[in-house]
Amino acid sequence: MLRSRATSLPKIVRTVVQLGFVGLMAWLGLRHQFPGTGAGGAPIDSFCPFGAVESLPSLMDGFGFIRKTGTSNLVVLAALGAVTVGLSGAFCGWLCPFGGLQDWLSAIGRRVFGMQLRVPERVHAYLRHARWVVLGVIVLMSWRVLGLWFADYDPFRALFHFKFESTLAYGLVIGTVLVGLAVERAWCLYLCPLGALVGLLGKFGLVKVRRAEDACTDCGACTSRCPMRIPVERLDVVSDQHCTMCTDCVDACPKPGALVLSTGVKGESLRPLAVGIAAVLLFFAIIGTGWTLGFWQTGRGCAGCSLESPTAVVVSPQTTRAGAVVARLE
Ligand code: SF4
Ligand code: SF4
């Protein structure tokens, strides 16, 4: 079914913010591959919050950050954490460049084909938990190899690394485009390991979409607009792990006051635009604080396109944990 997607001010601002983050990532990726275009950049992996998660096993073992990561990853993870604790899933709805790309691909898909595919409800009910399995496998493999094991399979990295070294990298980019055109936010719904973490932390987020049962007419406009397939009209508080705080449901609701964004304090509510602006400000406030305190250190390290970090544990995806320990001791 083709759902109507009226353009509203929050939606326009959200698109502009997403464009900004996609542009920033593209610039960082290009700066790394073509040092002449900037100051000679760190690998794109240094700016991904998930790099900090993958580095944790190595850090806990006293091996330091794995190759291509640094304290910058921790700072970005802290910024993501602050946004999520305050504004639930807003990182995914407003800031994540890969989320933005998927939104645009599905908009193109709807326009070109007049529809998008929907995974059948019974399959969706199971598949929506698959990103936990992806997260578990990555954490396990990161612990085993003490390296960025997921990097070769990560479509975000394949896109923004701007160096398509393998057939797999091409496949990931083509797959991202095709799936993005066909199914709305498929990566976020079913596979994204970072989205799983945001979903977990977001459950404890302060601001949420809340429904006033006495004002709600059960028209279902909110549910049919939700890109994450959340049954908003049946919930009092949307604390679903998949909510991205995109605010589309609030936008779609025809009854003033039936759906609001609030912390739950009676009489208090936030405009959708305020959620996005707060997310951007909070995110960059934490990054700026980390930077100012001298805690921003990016990793180095694609062999051949940048410098190797002298202190990093250099392991390949094939390397075993035991091998990494031996390499470190040598
Ligand atoms: S689920 Fe993953 S890809 Fe989607 S918006 Fe969130 S972090 Fe980005
Ligand atoms: S439409 Fe509403 S419930 Fe669905 S993801 Fe966006 S904010 Fe969350």
XYZ file of N, CA, C and O and ligand atoms in Angstrom, residues 91-92 96 98-99 102 131 185 187-188 192 194-195, ligand 1:
60
model
N 18.871 9.336 17.586
C 20.094 9.194 16.774
C 19.736 8.544 15.438
O 20.184 8.978 14.383
N 18.928 7.489 15.508
C 18.574 6.757 14.279
C 17.658 7.569 13.363
O 17.737 7.471 12.151
N 21.836 9.524 12.100
C 22.604 8.464 11.434
C 22.600 8.638 9.908
O 21.536 8.650 9.279
N 23.431 6.569 7.612
C 22.933 5.390 6.905
C 21.406 5.324 6.989
O 20.742 4.865 6.059
N 20.861 5.802 8.101
C 19.401 5.897 8.208
C 18.859 6.892 7.194
O 17.853 6.637 6.528
N 18.803 5.488 3.711
C 17.689 4.547 3.515
C 16.356 5.285 3.339
O 15.513 4.873 2.538
N 18.655 -8.384 14.610
C 19.823 -7.516 14.808
C 20.531 -7.808 16.129
O 21.710 -7.510 16.272
N 13.665 1.126 5.341
C 14.545 0.948 6.506
C 14.816 -0.523 6.830
O 14.846 -0.924 8.003
N 17.550 -2.335 6.657
C 18.765 -2.555 7.456
C 18.495 -2.236 8.927
O 18.872 -2.994 9.820
N 17.843 -1.115 9.172
C 17.554 -0.713 10.556
C 16.608 -1.707 11.231
O 16.778 -2.062 12.397
N 20.777 -3.972 11.737
C 21.787 -3.041 12.264
C 22.164 -3.326 13.730
O 21.332 -3.214 14.632
N 24.193 -1.531 15.607
C 24.201 -0.281 16.379
C 22.766 0.108 16.747
O 22.496 0.574 17.850
N 21.848 -0.139 15.815
C 20.434 0.118 16.089
C 19.944 -0.724 17.262
O 19.116 -0.273 18.061
S 19.357 1.324 13.008
Fe 21.551 1.502 12.440
S 21.614 2.223 10.336
Fe 19.531 2.524 11.117
S 19.555 4.613 11.784
Fe 20.037 3.368 13.588
S 22.288 3.215 13.639
Fe 21.703 4.008 11.636
